[in-house]
Each structure stands twice: as structure tokens, then as C-alpha cells.
PDB file of C-alpha atoms and ligand atoms in Angstrom:
ATOM      1  CA  MET A   1       0.000   0.000   0.000  1.00  0.00           C
ATOM      2  CA  GLU A   2       1.314   3.454  -0.908  1.00  0.00           C
ATOM      3  CA  HIS A   3       1.347   6.094   1.828  1.00  0.00           C
ATOM      4  CA  LEU A   4       1.304   9.890   2.020  1.00  0.00           C
ATOM      5  CA  GLN A   5       3.728  11.426   4.513  1.00  0.00           C
ATOM      6  CA  THR A   6       2.109  14.343   6.308  1.00  0.00           C
ATOM      7  CA  GLN A   7       2.819  16.053   9.632  1.00  0.00           C
ATOM      8  CA  GLY A   8       4.666  13.037  11.007  1.00  0.00           C
ATOM      9  CA  ILE A   9       2.123  10.405  10.026  1.00  0.00           C
ATOM     10  CA  SER A  10       2.146   7.931   7.146  1.00  0.00           C
ATOM     11  CA  LEU A  11      -1.353   7.870   5.668  1.00  0.00           C
ATOM     12  CA  PRO A  12      -2.316   4.814   3.570  1.00  0.00           C
ATOM     13  CA  ARG A  13      -3.634   6.233   0.297  1.00  0.00           C
ATOM     14  CA  LEU A  14      -6.636   3.926   0.189  1.00  0.00           C
ATOM     15  CA  GLY A  15      -8.782   3.663   3.298  1.00  0.00           C
ATOM     16  CA  LEU A  16     -12.193   2.286   4.224  1.00  0.00           C
ATOM     17  CA  GLY A  17     -15.032   4.793   4.623  1.00  0.00           C
ATOM     18  CA  THR A  18     -17.655   3.778   7.178  1.00  0.00           C
ATOM     19  CA  PHE A  19     -20.480   6.337   6.962  1.00  0.00           C
ATOM     20  CA  ARG A  20     -23.868   4.577   7.243  1.00  0.00           C
ATOM     21  CA  LEU A  21     -22.258   1.337   8.447  1.00  0.00           C
ATOM     22  CA  GLN A  22     -23.712   0.461  11.830  1.00  0.00           C
ATOM     23  CA  GLY A  23     -23.512  -2.188  14.552  1.00  0.00           C
ATOM     24  CA  ASP A  24     -22.710  -5.770  13.584  1.00  0.00           C
ATOM     25  CA  ALA A  25     -22.674  -4.949   9.866  1.00  0.00           C
ATOM     26  CA  CYS A  26     -20.057  -2.266  10.526  1.00  0.00           C
ATOM     27  CA  ARG A  27     -18.005  -4.575  12.689  1.00  0.00           C
ATOM     28  CA  ALA A  28     -18.122  -7.294  10.012  1.00  0.00           C
ATOM     29  CA  ALA A  29     -17.179  -4.853   7.229  1.00  0.00           C
ATOM     30  CA  VAL A  30     -14.189  -3.512   9.174  1.00  0.00           C
ATOM     31  CA  GLU A  31     -13.049  -7.027  10.138  1.00  0.00           C
ATOM     32  CA  SER A  32     -13.266  -8.043   6.491  1.00  0.00           C
ATOM     33  CA  ALA A  33     -11.347  -4.955   5.350  1.00  0.00           C
ATOM     34  CA  LEU A  34      -8.567  -5.495   7.895  1.00  0.00           C
ATOM     35  CA  ALA A  35      -8.264  -9.136   6.812  1.00  0.00           C
ATOM     36  CA  LEU A  36      -7.993  -8.038   3.169  1.00  0.00           C
ATOM     37  CA  GLY A  37      -5.161  -5.630   3.999  1.00  0.00           C
ATOM     38  CA  TYR A  38      -6.850  -2.255   4.628  1.00  0.00           C
ATOM     39  CA  ARG A  39      -4.844  -0.306   7.192  1.00  0.00           C
ATOM     40  CA  HIS A  40      -6.753   2.997   7.141  1.00  0.00           C
ATOM     41  CA  ILE A  41     -10.215   3.254   8.668  1.00  0.00           C
ATOM     42  CA  ASP A  42     -12.248   6.476   8.499  1.00  0.00           C
ATOM     43  CA  THR A  43     -14.959   7.134  11.088  1.00  0.00           C
ATOM     44  CA  ALA A  44     -16.516  10.059  12.997  1.00  0.00           C
ATOM     45  CA  GLU A  45     -18.460  10.606  16.209  1.00  0.00           C
ATOM     46  CA  MET A  46     -21.411  11.541  13.969  1.00  0.00           C
ATOM     47  CA  TYR A  47     -21.438   8.112  12.258  1.00  0.00           C
ATOM     48  CA  GLY A  48     -22.434   6.407  15.538  1.00  0.00           C
ATOM     49  CA  ASN A  49     -20.199   3.427  14.734  1.00  0.00           C
ATOM     50  CA  GLU A  50     -16.970   4.028  16.661  1.00  0.00           C
ATOM     51  CA  ASP A  51     -17.902   1.285  19.144  1.00  0.00           C
ATOM     52  CA  ALA A  52     -18.376  -1.261  16.333  1.00  0.00           C
ATOM     53  CA  ILE A  53     -15.070  -0.182  14.785  1.00  0.00           C
ATOM     54  CA  GLY A  54     -13.377  -0.473  18.177  1.00  0.00           C
ATOM     55  CA  ALA A  55     -14.702  -4.021  18.500  1.00  0.00           C
ATOM     56  CA  ALA A  56     -13.422  -4.930  15.023  1.00  0.00           C
ATOM     57  CA  ILE A  57      -9.964  -3.490  15.745  1.00  0.00           C
ATOM     58  CA  ALA A  58      -9.824  -5.274  19.098  1.00  0.00           C
ATOM     59  CA  ALA A  59     -10.699  -8.583  17.402  1.00  0.00           C
ATOM     60  CA  SER A  60      -8.086  -8.202  14.664  1.00  0.00           C
ATOM     61  CA  ASP A  61      -4.442  -9.164  14.980  1.00  0.00           C
ATOM     62  CA  VAL A  62      -3.216  -6.084  13.094  1.00  0.00           C
ATOM     63  CA  ALA A  63      -0.541  -4.355  15.179  1.00  0.00           C
ATOM     64  CA  ARG A  64      -1.664  -0.924  16.341  1.00  0.00           C
ATOM     65  CA  LYS A  65       1.418   0.719  14.816  1.00  0.00           C
ATOM     66  CA  ASP A  66       0.400  -0.632  11.399  1.00  0.00           C
ATOM     67  CA  LEU A  67      -3.120   0.764  11.561  1.00  0.00           C
ATOM     68  CA  HIS A  68      -4.293   4.311  10.771  1.00  0.00           C
ATOM     69  CA  VAL A  69      -7.567   5.424  12.409  1.00  0.00           C
ATOM     70  CA  THR A  70      -9.194   8.774  11.624  1.00  0.00           C
ATOM     71  CA  THR A  71     -12.122  10.123  13.608  1.00  0.00           C
ATOM     72  CA  LYS A  72     -13.807  13.528  13.639  1.00  0.00           C
ATOM     73  CA  VAL A  73     -15.478  15.998  15.979  1.00  0.00           C
ATOM     74  CA  TRP A  74     -18.961  17.101  14.910  1.00  0.00           C
ATOM     75  CA  HIS A  75     -19.751  20.784  14.336  1.00  0.00           C
ATOM     76  CA  GLU A  76     -21.998  20.982  17.414  1.00  0.00           C
ATOM     77  CA  ASN A  77     -19.021  20.148  19.637  1.00  0.00           C
ATOM     78  CA  LEU A  78     -16.495  22.784  18.621  1.00  0.00           C
ATOM     79  CA  ALA A  79     -16.351  24.705  21.919  1.00  0.00           C
ATOM     80  CA  PRO A  80     -13.076  23.811  23.708  1.00  0.00           C
ATOM     81  CA  ASP A  81     -14.669  21.739  26.502  1.00  0.00           C
ATOM     82  CA  ALA A  82     -16.978  20.039  24.020  1.00  0.00           C
ATOM     83  CA  ILE A  83     -14.035  19.037  21.817  1.00  0.00           C
ATOM     84  CA  ARG A  84     -12.266  17.525  24.812  1.00  0.00           C
ATOM     85  CA  ARG A  85     -15.391  15.585  25.828  1.00  0.00           C
ATOM     86  CA  ALA A  86     -16.071  14.411  22.273  1.00  0.00           C
ATOM     87  CA  PHE A  87     -12.469  13.308  21.866  1.00  0.00           C
ATOM     88  CA  ASP A  88     -12.511  11.310  25.127  1.00  0.00           C
ATOM     89  CA  ALA A  89     -15.784   9.641  24.113  1.00  0.00           C
ATOM     90  CA  SER A  90     -14.440   8.727  20.667  1.00  0.00           C
ATOM     91  CA  LEU A  91     -11.262   7.229  22.072  1.00  0.00           C
ATOM     92  CA  LYS A  92     -13.217   5.195  24.605  1.00  0.00           C
ATOM     93  CA  LYS A  93     -15.603   3.816  21.991  1.00  0.00           C
ATOM     94  CA  LEU A  94     -12.718   2.990  19.672  1.00  0.00           C
ATOM     95  CA  ARG A  95     -10.968   1.240  22.625  1.00  0.00           C
ATOM     96  CA  LEU A  96      -7.745   3.043  21.703  1.00  0.00           C
ATOM     97  CA  ASP A  97      -5.243   5.086  23.677  1.00  0.00           C
ATOM     98  CA  HIS A  98      -4.670   7.340  20.677  1.00  0.00           C
ATOM     99  CA  VAL A  99      -6.022   7.965  17.187  1.00  0.00           C
ATOM    100  CA  ASP A 100      -3.846   8.773  14.193  1.00  0.00           C
ATOM    101  CA  LEU A 101      -5.806  11.710  12.851  1.00  0.00           C
ATOM    102  CA  TYR A 102      -8.481  13.859  14.501  1.00  0.00           C
ATOM    103  CA  LEU A 103     -10.463  16.106  12.160  1.00  0.00           C
ATOM    104  CA  VAL A 104     -12.879  18.977  12.507  1.00  0.00           C
ATOM    105  CA  HIS A 105     -15.731  17.298  10.613  1.00  0.00           C
ATOM    106  CA  TRP A 106     -17.545  20.364   9.448  1.00  0.00           C
ATOM    107  CA  PRO A 107     -17.137  24.106  10.013  1.00  0.00           C
ATOM    108  CA  ALA A 108     -19.747  25.853  12.202  1.00  0.00           C
ATOM    109  CA  PRO A 109     -20.925  29.463  11.750  1.00  0.00           C
ATOM    110  CA  ASN A 110     -19.938  30.602  15.243  1.00  0.00           C
ATOM    111  CA  MET A 111     -16.723  28.631  15.624  1.00  0.00           C
ATOM    112  CA  ASN A 112     -13.683  30.163  17.283  1.00  0.00           C
ATOM    113  CA  LEU A 113     -10.865  28.764  15.163  1.00  0.00           C
ATOM    114  CA  PRO A 114      -7.937  29.852  17.406  1.00  0.00           C
ATOM    115  CA  ALA A 115      -9.608  28.331  20.497  1.00  0.00           C
ATOM    116  CA  MET A 116     -10.466  25.109  18.638  1.00  0.00           C
ATOM    117  CA  PHE A 117      -6.993  24.612  17.295  1.00  0.00           C
ATOM    118  CA  GLU A 118      -5.416  25.326  20.673  1.00  0.00           C
ATOM    119  CA  VAL A 119      -7.309  22.308  22.023  1.00  0.00           C
ATOM    120  CA  LEU A 120      -6.528  20.150  18.989  1.00  0.00           C
ATOM    121  CA  MET A 121      -2.831  21.028  19.111  1.00  0.00           C
ATOM    122  CA  ARG A 122      -2.781  20.175  22.826  1.00  0.00           C
ATOM    123  CA  LEU A 123      -4.302  16.739  22.076  1.00  0.00           C
ATOM    124  CA  LYS A 124      -1.548  16.257  19.517  1.00  0.00           C
ATOM    125  CA  GLU A 125       1.195  17.373  21.934  1.00  0.00           C
ATOM    126  CA  GLN A 126      -0.158  14.894  24.476  1.00  0.00           C
ATOM    127  CA  GLY A 127       0.112  12.095  21.925  1.00  0.00           C
ATOM    128  CA  ARG A 128      -3.599  11.352  22.157  1.00  0.00           C
ATOM    129  CA  THR A 129      -3.892  12.014  18.437  1.00  0.00           C
ATOM    130  CA  ARG A 130      -0.803  11.717  16.259  1.00  0.00           C
ATOM    131  CA  ALA A 131      -2.028  14.429  13.870  1.00  0.00           C
ATOM    132  CA  ILE A 132      -4.885  16.878  13.409  1.00  0.00           C
ATOM    133  CA  GLY A 133      -6.745  18.110  10.349  1.00  0.00           C
ATOM    134  CA  VAL A 134      -9.958  19.416   8.862  1.00  0.00           C
ATOM    135  CA  ALA A 135     -12.790  18.337   6.593  1.00  0.00           C
ATOM    136  CA  ASN A 136     -15.064  20.435   4.398  1.00  0.00           C
ATOM    137  CA  PHE A 137     -12.903  23.542   4.821  1.00  0.00           C
ATOM    138  CA  ASN A 138     -12.849  25.968   1.875  1.00  0.00           C
ATOM    139  CA  ILE A 139      -9.762  27.941   0.858  1.00  0.00           C
ATOM    140  CA  ALA A 140     -10.639  30.998   2.982  1.00  0.00           C
ATOM    141  CA  LEU A 141     -11.001  28.889   6.136  1.00  0.00           C
ATOM    142  CA  LEU A 142      -7.847  26.942   5.327  1.00  0.00           C
ATOM    143  CA  LYS A 143      -5.886  30.164   4.949  1.00  0.00           C
ATOM    144  CA  THR A 144      -6.891  31.236   8.450  1.00  0.00           C
ATOM    145  CA  VAL A 145      -5.957  27.877   9.946  1.00  0.00           C
ATOM    146  CA  VAL A 146      -2.719  27.351   8.021  1.00  0.00           C
ATOM    147  CA  GLU A 147      -1.362  30.876   7.537  1.00  0.00           C
ATOM    148  CA  GLU A 148      -2.655  32.761  10.591  1.00  0.00           C
ATOM    149  CA  ILE A 149      -3.050  30.119  13.294  1.00  0.00           C
ATOM    150  CA  LYS A 150      -0.244  28.045  11.763  1.00  0.00           C
ATOM    151  CA  ALA A 151      -1.876  24.794  12.845  1.00  0.00           C
ATOM    152  CA  PRO A 152      -0.095  21.657  11.610  1.00  0.00           C
ATOM    153  CA  ILE A 153      -2.911  20.429   9.361  1.00  0.00           C
ATOM    154  CA  ALA A 154      -2.277  16.893   8.076  1.00  0.00           C
ATOM    155  CA  CYS A 155      -5.142  16.888   5.544  1.00  0.00           C
ATOM    156  CA  ASN A 156      -8.351  18.441   4.311  1.00  0.00           C
ATOM    157  CA  GLN A 157     -10.978  15.744   3.760  1.00  0.00           C
ATOM    158  CA  VAL A 158     -13.447  16.858   1.078  1.00  0.00           C
ATOM    159  CA  GLU A 159     -15.725  15.450  -1.570  1.00  0.00           C
ATOM    160  CA  TYR A 160     -13.703  14.639  -4.691  1.00  0.00           C
ATOM    161  CA  HIS A 161     -14.368  12.258  -7.549  1.00  0.00           C
ATOM    162  CA  VAL A 162     -14.487  11.981 -11.359  1.00  0.00           C
ATOM    163  CA  MET A 163     -17.689  14.054 -11.460  1.00  0.00           C
ATOM    164  CA  LEU A 164     -16.580  16.976  -9.266  1.00  0.00           C
ATOM    165  CA  ASP A 165     -13.903  19.569  -9.991  1.00  0.00           C
ATOM    166  CA  GLN A 166     -11.694  20.537  -7.049  1.00  0.00           C
ATOM    167  CA  THR A 167      -8.910  22.301  -8.963  1.00  0.00           C
ATOM    168  CA  PRO A 168      -8.653  25.560  -6.926  1.00  0.00           C
ATOM    169  CA  LEU A 169      -8.713  23.714  -3.601  1.00  0.00           C
ATOM    170  CA  ARG A 170      -6.177  21.139  -4.825  1.00  0.00           C
ATOM    171  CA  LYS A 171      -3.845  23.910  -5.974  1.00  0.00           C
ATOM    172  CA  TYR A 172      -3.987  25.620  -2.591  1.00  0.00           C
ATOM    173  CA  LEU A 173      -3.467  22.356  -0.690  1.00  0.00           C
ATOM    174  CA  SER A 174      -0.538  21.269  -2.832  1.00  0.00           C
ATOM    175  CA  SER A 175       1.091  24.711  -2.437  1.00  0.00           C
ATOM    176  CA  LYS A 176       1.104  23.982   1.306  1.00  0.00           C
ATOM    177  CA  ALA A 177       1.996  20.248   0.910  1.00  0.00           C
ATOM    178  CA  ILE A 178      -1.301  19.270   2.569  1.00  0.00           C
ATOM    179  CA  PRO A 179      -2.926  16.060   1.286  1.00  0.00           C
ATOM    180  CA  LEU A 180      -6.510  16.011   0.055  1.00  0.00           C
ATOM    181  CA  VAL A 181      -8.429  12.984   1.368  1.00  0.00           C
ATOM    182  CA  ALA A 182     -11.219  12.311  -1.123  1.00  0.00           C
ATOM    183  CA  TYR A 183     -14.570  11.388   0.386  1.00  0.00           C
ATOM    184  CA  CYS A 184     -17.403  10.046  -1.774  1.00  0.00           C
ATOM    185  CA  PRO A 185     -14.615   8.907  -4.133  1.00  0.00           C
ATOM    186  CA  LEU A 186     -17.188   6.795  -6.011  1.00  0.00           C
ATOM    187  CA  ALA A 187     -19.750   9.642  -6.052  1.00  0.00           C
ATOM    188  CA  GLN A 188     -21.725   7.533  -3.536  1.00  0.00           C
ATOM    189  CA  GLY A 189     -21.663   4.587  -5.929  1.00  0.00           C
ATOM    190  CA  ARG A 190     -22.721   6.514  -9.075  1.00  0.00           C
ATOM    191  CA  ALA A 191     -19.262   6.122 -10.592  1.00  0.00           C
ATOM    192  CA  ALA A 192     -19.692   2.337 -10.518  1.00  0.00           C
ATOM    193  CA  SER A 193     -22.450   2.510 -13.134  1.00  0.00           C
ATOM    194  CA  ASP A 194     -21.033   5.253 -15.361  1.00  0.00           C
ATOM    195  CA  ALA A 195     -20.830   4.160 -19.032  1.00  0.00           C
ATOM    196  CA  THR A 196     -17.654   6.154 -19.831  1.00  0.00           C
ATOM    197  CA  LEU A 197     -15.800   4.672 -16.887  1.00  0.00           C
ATOM    198  CA  ALA A 198     -17.085   1.190 -17.710  1.00  0.00           C
ATOM    199  CA  ALA A 199     -15.754   1.522 -21.269  1.00  0.00           C
ATOM    200  CA  ILE A 200     -12.339   2.616 -19.962  1.00  0.00           C
ATOM    201  CA  GLY A 201     -12.414  -0.296 -17.536  1.00  0.00           C
ATOM    202  CA  ARG A 202     -13.086  -2.804 -20.325  1.00  0.00           C
ATOM    203  CA  LYS A 203      -9.826  -1.761 -21.991  1.00  0.00           C
ATOM    204  CA  HIS A 204      -7.878  -2.611 -18.865  1.00  0.00           C
ATOM    205  CA  GLY A 205      -9.854  -5.552 -17.460  1.00  0.00           C
ATOM    206  CA  ALA A 206     -11.078  -3.312 -14.639  1.00  0.00           C
ATOM    207  CA  SER A 207     -14.440  -2.100 -13.341  1.00  0.00           C
ATOM    208  CA  ALA A 208     -15.835   1.436 -13.592  1.00  0.00           C
ATOM    209  CA  ALA A 209     -15.387   1.841  -9.821  1.00  0.00           C
ATOM    210  CA  GLN A 210     -11.721   0.841 -10.055  1.00  0.00           C
ATOM    211  CA  VAL A 211     -11.176   3.379 -12.847  1.00  0.00           C
ATOM    212  CA  ALA A 212     -12.749   6.118 -10.708  1.00  0.00           C
ATOM    213  CA  LEU A 213     -10.516   5.288  -7.752  1.00  0.00           C
ATOM    214  CA  LYS A 214      -7.331   4.991  -9.806  1.00  0.00           C
ATOM    215  CA  TRP A 215      -8.012   8.389 -11.388  1.00  0.00           C
ATOM    216  CA  LEU A 216      -7.919   9.870  -7.875  1.00  0.00           C
ATOM    217  CA  LEU A 217      -4.925   7.870  -6.698  1.00  0.00           C
ATOM    218  CA  ASP A 218      -2.866   8.857  -9.760  1.00  0.00           C
ATOM    219  CA  GLN A 219      -2.939  12.442  -8.454  1.00  0.00           C
ATOM    220  CA  ASP A 220      -0.140  13.653  -6.182  1.00  0.00           C
ATOM    221  CA  GLY A 221      -1.164  14.259  -2.602  1.00  0.00           C
ATOM    222  CA  VAL A 222      -4.573  12.586  -2.919  1.00  0.00           C
ATOM    223  CA  ALA A 223      -5.873   9.712  -0.758  1.00  0.00           C
ATOM    224  CA  ALA A 224      -9.331   8.095  -1.055  1.00  0.00           C
ATOM    225  CA  ILE A 225     -11.683   6.439   1.416  1.00  0.00           C
ATOM    226  CA  PRO A 226     -14.356   4.484  -0.500  1.00  0.00           C
ATOM    227  CA  LYS A 227     -17.005   2.885   1.662  1.00  0.00           C
ATOM    228  CA  ALA A 228     -17.775  -0.714   0.796  1.00  0.00           C
ATOM    229  CA  SER A 229     -19.714  -3.116   2.962  1.00  0.00           C
ATOM    230  CA  ARG A 230     -19.193  -6.197   0.789  1.00  0.00           C
ATOM    231  CA  ALA A 231     -15.851  -8.046   0.775  1.00  0.00           C
ATOM    232  CA  GLU A 232     -15.918  -8.304  -3.056  1.00  0.00           C
ATOM    233  CA  SER A 233     -16.149  -4.525  -3.365  1.00  0.00           C
ATOM    234  CA  GLN A 234     -13.502  -3.997  -0.707  1.00  0.00           C
ATOM    235  CA  ARG A 235     -11.153  -6.339  -2.581  1.00  0.00           C
ATOM    236  CA  ALA A 236     -11.952  -4.709  -5.933  1.00  0.00           C
ATOM    237  CA  ASN A 237     -11.259  -1.250  -4.500  1.00  0.00           C
ATOM    238  CA  LEU A 238      -7.839  -2.349  -3.246  1.00  0.00           C
ATOM    239  CA  GLY A 239      -7.216  -3.779  -6.723  1.00  0.00           C
ATOM    240  CA  ALA A 240      -7.747  -0.318  -8.213  1.00  0.00           C
ATOM    241  CA  LEU A 241      -4.178   0.468  -7.190  1.00  0.00           C
ATOM    242  CA  ASN A 242      -2.989  -1.911  -9.938  1.00  0.00           C
ATOM    243  CA  VAL A 243      -5.016  -0.385 -12.794  1.00  0.00           C
ATOM    244  CA  GLY A 244      -3.013   1.645 -15.354  1.00  0.00           C
ATOM    245  CA  LEU A 245      -4.823   4.595 -16.958  1.00  0.00           C
ATOM    246  CA  ASP A 246      -3.491   6.250 -20.125  1.00  0.00           C
ATOM    247  CA  ASP A 247      -3.826   9.759 -21.578  1.00  0.00           C
ATOM    248  CA  GLU A 248      -6.865   8.807 -23.656  1.00  0.00           C
ATOM    249  CA  ASP A 249      -8.594   7.566 -20.475  1.00  0.00           C
ATOM    250  CA  ARG A 250      -7.735  10.772 -18.622  1.00  0.00           C
ATOM    251  CA  GLN A 251      -9.117  12.861 -21.477  1.00  0.00           C
ATOM    252  CA  ALA A 252     -12.390  10.923 -21.420  1.00  0.00           C
ATOM    253  CA  ILE A 253     -12.640  11.394 -17.648  1.00  0.00           C
ATOM    254  CA  ALA A 254     -11.832  15.113 -17.995  1.00  0.00           C
ATOM    255  CA  ALA A 255     -14.856  15.432 -20.308  1.00  0.00           C
ATOM    256  CA  LEU A 256     -17.302  14.047 -17.699  1.00  0.00           C
ATOM    257  CA  PRO A 257     -19.570  16.592 -15.986  1.00  0.00           C
ATOM    258  CA  LYS A 258     -17.700  18.068 -13.020  1.00  0.00           C
ATOM    259  CA  ASP A 259     -20.532  19.622 -11.010  1.00  0.00           C
ATOM    260  CA  ARG A 260     -22.131  16.525  -9.469  1.00  0.00           C
ATOM    261  CA  ARG A 261     -21.713  17.237  -5.758  1.00  0.00           C
ATOM    262  CA  CYS A 262     -23.195  14.528  -3.490  1.00  0.00           C
ATOM    263  CA  VAL A 263     -22.792  16.372  -0.157  1.00  0.00           C
ATOM    264  CA  ASN A 264     -23.525  20.048   0.412  1.00  0.00           C
ATOM    265  CA  PRO A 265     -21.310  21.479   3.128  1.00  0.00           C
ATOM    266  CA  GLY A 266     -23.352  24.713   3.054  1.00  0.00           C
ATOM    267  CA  LEU A 267     -21.594  27.550   4.741  1.00  0.00           C
ATOM    268  CA  ALA A 268     -18.181  26.002   4.191  1.00  0.00           C
ATOM    269  CA  TRP A 269     -18.428  26.906   0.540  1.00  0.00           C
ATOM    270  CA  ASP A 270     -20.523  30.076   0.560  1.00  0.00           C
TER     271      ASP A 270
HETATM  272  N1  LIG B 301     -15.928  14.361   6.036  1.00  0.00           N
HETATM  273  C1  LIG B 301     -17.162  14.311   5.567  1.00  0.00           C
HETATM  274  O1  LIG B 301     -17.949  15.259   5.720  1.00  0.00           O
HETATM  275  C2  LIG B 301     -17.604  13.086   4.822  1.00  0.00           C
HETATM  276  C3  LIG B 301     -18.781  13.146   4.063  1.00  0.00           C
HETATM  277  C4  LIG B 301     -19.154  11.993   3.361  1.00  0.00           C
HETATM  278  C5  LIG B 301     -18.365  10.854   3.443  1.00  0.00           C
HETATM  279  N2  LIG B 301     -17.242  10.823   4.220  1.00  0.00           N
HETATM  280  C6  LIG B 301     -16.393   9.591   4.333  1.00  0.00           C
HETATM  281  O2  LIG B 301     -16.100   9.117   3.022  1.00  0.00           O
HETATM  282  C7  LIG B 301     -16.538   7.769   2.916  1.00  0.00           C
HETATM  283  C8  LIG B 301     -16.922   7.447   1.490  1.00  0.00           C
HETATM  284  O3  LIG B 301     -18.027   8.236   1.046  1.00  0.00           O
HETATM  285  P1  LIG B 301     -19.476   7.607   0.812  1.00  0.00           P
HETATM  286  O4  LIG B 301     -19.618   6.400   1.660  1.00  0.00           O
HETATM  287  O5  LIG B 301     -20.479   8.686   1.027  1.00  0.00           O
HETATM  288  O6  LIG B 301     -19.506   7.276  -0.743  1.00  0.00           O
HETATM  289  P2  LIG B 301     -18.599   6.409  -1.757  1.00  0.00           P
HETATM  290  O7  LIG B 301     -17.472   5.768  -1.051  1.00  0.00           O
HETATM  291  O8  LIG B 301     -18.317   7.298  -2.909  1.00  0.00           O
HETATM  292  O9  LIG B 301     -19.634   5.303  -2.283  1.00  0.00           O
HETATM  293  C9  LIG B 301     -20.104   4.266  -1.455  1.00  0.00           C
HETATM  294  C10 LIG B 301     -21.066   3.439  -2.282  1.00  0.00           C
HETATM  295  O10 LIG B 301     -20.350   2.788  -3.342  1.00  0.00           O
HETATM  296  C11 LIG B 301     -20.589   1.396  -3.299  1.00  0.00           C
HETATM  297  N3  LIG B 301     -19.357   0.707  -3.714  1.00  0.00           N
HETATM  298  C12 LIG B 301     -18.182   0.643  -3.049  1.00  0.00           C
HETATM  299  N4  LIG B 301     -17.253  -0.042  -3.743  1.00  0.00           N
HETATM  300  C13 LIG B 301     -17.856  -0.443  -4.887  1.00  0.00           C
HETATM  301  C14 LIG B 301     -17.422  -1.188  -5.996  1.00  0.00           C
HETATM  302  N5  LIG B 301     -16.177  -1.661  -6.077  1.00  0.00           N
HETATM  303  N6  LIG B 301     -18.313  -1.422  -7.003  1.00  0.00           N
HETATM  304  C15 LIG B 301     -19.579  -0.947  -6.925  1.00  0.00           C
HETATM  305  N7  LIG B 301     -20.056  -0.218  -5.898  1.00  0.00           N
HETATM  306  C16 LIG B 301     -19.195   0.042  -4.873  1.00  0.00           C
HETATM  307  C17 LIG B 301     -20.944   1.089  -1.865  1.00  0.00           C
HETATM  308  O11 LIG B 301     -21.734  -0.074  -1.837  1.00  0.00           O
HETATM  309  P3  LIG B 301     -21.958  -0.989  -0.500  1.00  0.00           P
HETATM  310  O12 LIG B 301     -22.103  -0.061   0.651  1.00  0.00           O
HETATM  311  O13 LIG B 301     -23.172  -1.751  -0.807  1.00  0.00           O
HETATM  312  O14 LIG B 301     -20.768  -1.853  -0.365  1.00  0.00           O
HETATM  313  C18 LIG B 301     -21.722   2.335  -1.488  1.00  0.00           C
HETATM  314  O15 LIG B 301     -23.069   2.256  -1.933  1.00  0.00           O
HETATM  315  C19 LIG B 301     -17.691   7.694   3.932  1.00  0.00           C
HETATM  316  O16 LIG B 301     -18.050   6.369   4.224  1.00  0.00           O
HETATM  317  C20 LIG B 301     -17.087   8.457   5.062  1.00  0.00           C
HETATM  318  O17 LIG B 301     -16.143   7.646   5.780  1.00  0.00           O
HETATM  319  C21 LIG B 301     -16.832  11.935   4.882  1.00  0.00           C
END
């Protein structure tokens, strides 16, 4: 598995998304992914599945040092005391003594960025999270965090896939050597049934979903966290790393519509 080096952590470029996975089904999906070789699991307090993920990690024989776990604090919990409480609760549910990456899940209208990042940086200094980062932050918010507060941001996790342009954000992130972690990398499954991607896949003995993922992973500084509950899909998504796309494929993908946003982060982008 290829990794991205960022703020002292080594982030596996393909991870397992877990939004909407719950209870035993979540536990089974994470156990399956770990057995197949996934070493990057993405969760959040908002997903309500950290306890199931904790159970799956506890049952696996993957060494903690080989596993990357991201979790996130929800926008209702961005006051300093609320962050600390949310973090403690997440760690307890995950049955871990530290996470690898702790993200602000979503910006809030009344958030106090300096106060938030003071708490997050303290959690990092204490070794309770190895790195901190953000999700759904636009360029203006990132500039405040990176250039004014000078917080050591290890990633911005945003929606990014073959049907959504993120060129300005990518340019800003790469100018600061900050990875972009692509959520909804399959456009919530729509990419798997796209005719253009399927035709490209036929050329290479690959599926449309694998083409969509490889297009992301061919880009410098980009990681992807597809969610897949079925072992066959999890295996296929790992196999995307072996697909080779050519210039003709990239041109066909460039011609797809690029305005198909699945998630609307509202004020983050206004
Ligand atoms: N930070 C944020 O605000 C934010 C927002 C959204 C998502 N996320 C994270 O990003 C992760 C991924 O996003 P997402 O779950 O919304 O969408 P996604 O990963 O783009 O798509 C998931 C859908 O694709 C299907 N799928 C997966 N692999 C496939 C394959 N090889 N062939 C065909 N279909 C396949 C899944 O099916 P099955 O489920 O049936 O296997 C599921 O229906 C989330 O789970 C979450 O961890 C973060």
C-alpha cells in the first residue's frame, strides 16, 4: 500500500469509509477490510459506529502501529470543553489510547478557530492524536488555519471524484503540501455505473469503480476512502491500485460533468 507522509504520520492512500455502516454490519465490514489488507479506517463521532469499529480493531491481529484510524469531531461540539469531551468519548468507543488523525468534521458558523486549534494542538502534543486536520474547509477557512493560526494540518478531507472539480482547492493544498483525502470517491456509488468509466475499464480488465478510484490515486497528494460493505467490493477497491490509466482515459474522464456534488457542506463553501 502506498502512503502519504504528512505532519509526522504515514497515511495509507486507500482507506475504508464507514459512513452509514452500523452495529454488527459495521463490525463485520471492518473485520473483512482489515483481513484483506486495509490499514486505514475512516470514522466520525457523527457516524455512531466508533464502538463497532473499536470491536473490530480489538478482534483483529493487526498491530496498532500498522493501523491508521481517523475520527472527527462534529460541528456541534467545537467549543473547547466540548471538543475535549467528544475526543474522550471517541477514544473510549474505539478502545484506543490514541487515534492517528483527529479532524474537525464540518465548520460551524460561530466557531472560534484559534480556540479550537489550541485544544486540537494540545491533544496532539499529548500524543492522544498523532495528527490533526480538517474536513469540508474551503480555501478561505484553510488560509486562516494554516497561515494565521499556523496549525499543523495533516489533511483536508473533502468530496472529490471523477464528477466533481476541485482544482482551486487542490492547488492551494498542494502549495502547502497538505494532502486532500477524497470522500465520496465513487460519487456515492454513481461512478460504478457510469458508461464512460465502464468503457475505460473494459480496456484494462477493470471495473468502472476501479477506474474512478485509480483516477484519484494517480494524483499527487490525494488519498481516497471508498465505503464498501461487501468483501468483493472492498477487494476490488484495493485492486484499483494496480489499474493503469493512459492519456486517452484521462481525457475521457476530464470530459465528464464536473458539477455533481453529493454532499452540500453549506456555509463552508458560501
Ligand atoms: N468528512 C465528511 O464530511 C464526509 C462526508 C461523506 C463521506 N465521508 C467519508 O467518506 C466515505 C466514502 O463516502 P461515501 O460512503 O459517502 O460514498 P462512496 O465511497 O463514494 O460510495 C459508497 C457506495 O459505493 C458502493 N461501492 C463501493 N465499492 C464499490 C465497488 N467496487 N463497485 C460498486 N459499488 C461500490 C458502496 O456499496 P456498499 O455499501 O453496498 O458496499 C456504497 O453504496 C464515507 O463512508 C465516510 O467515511 C466523509
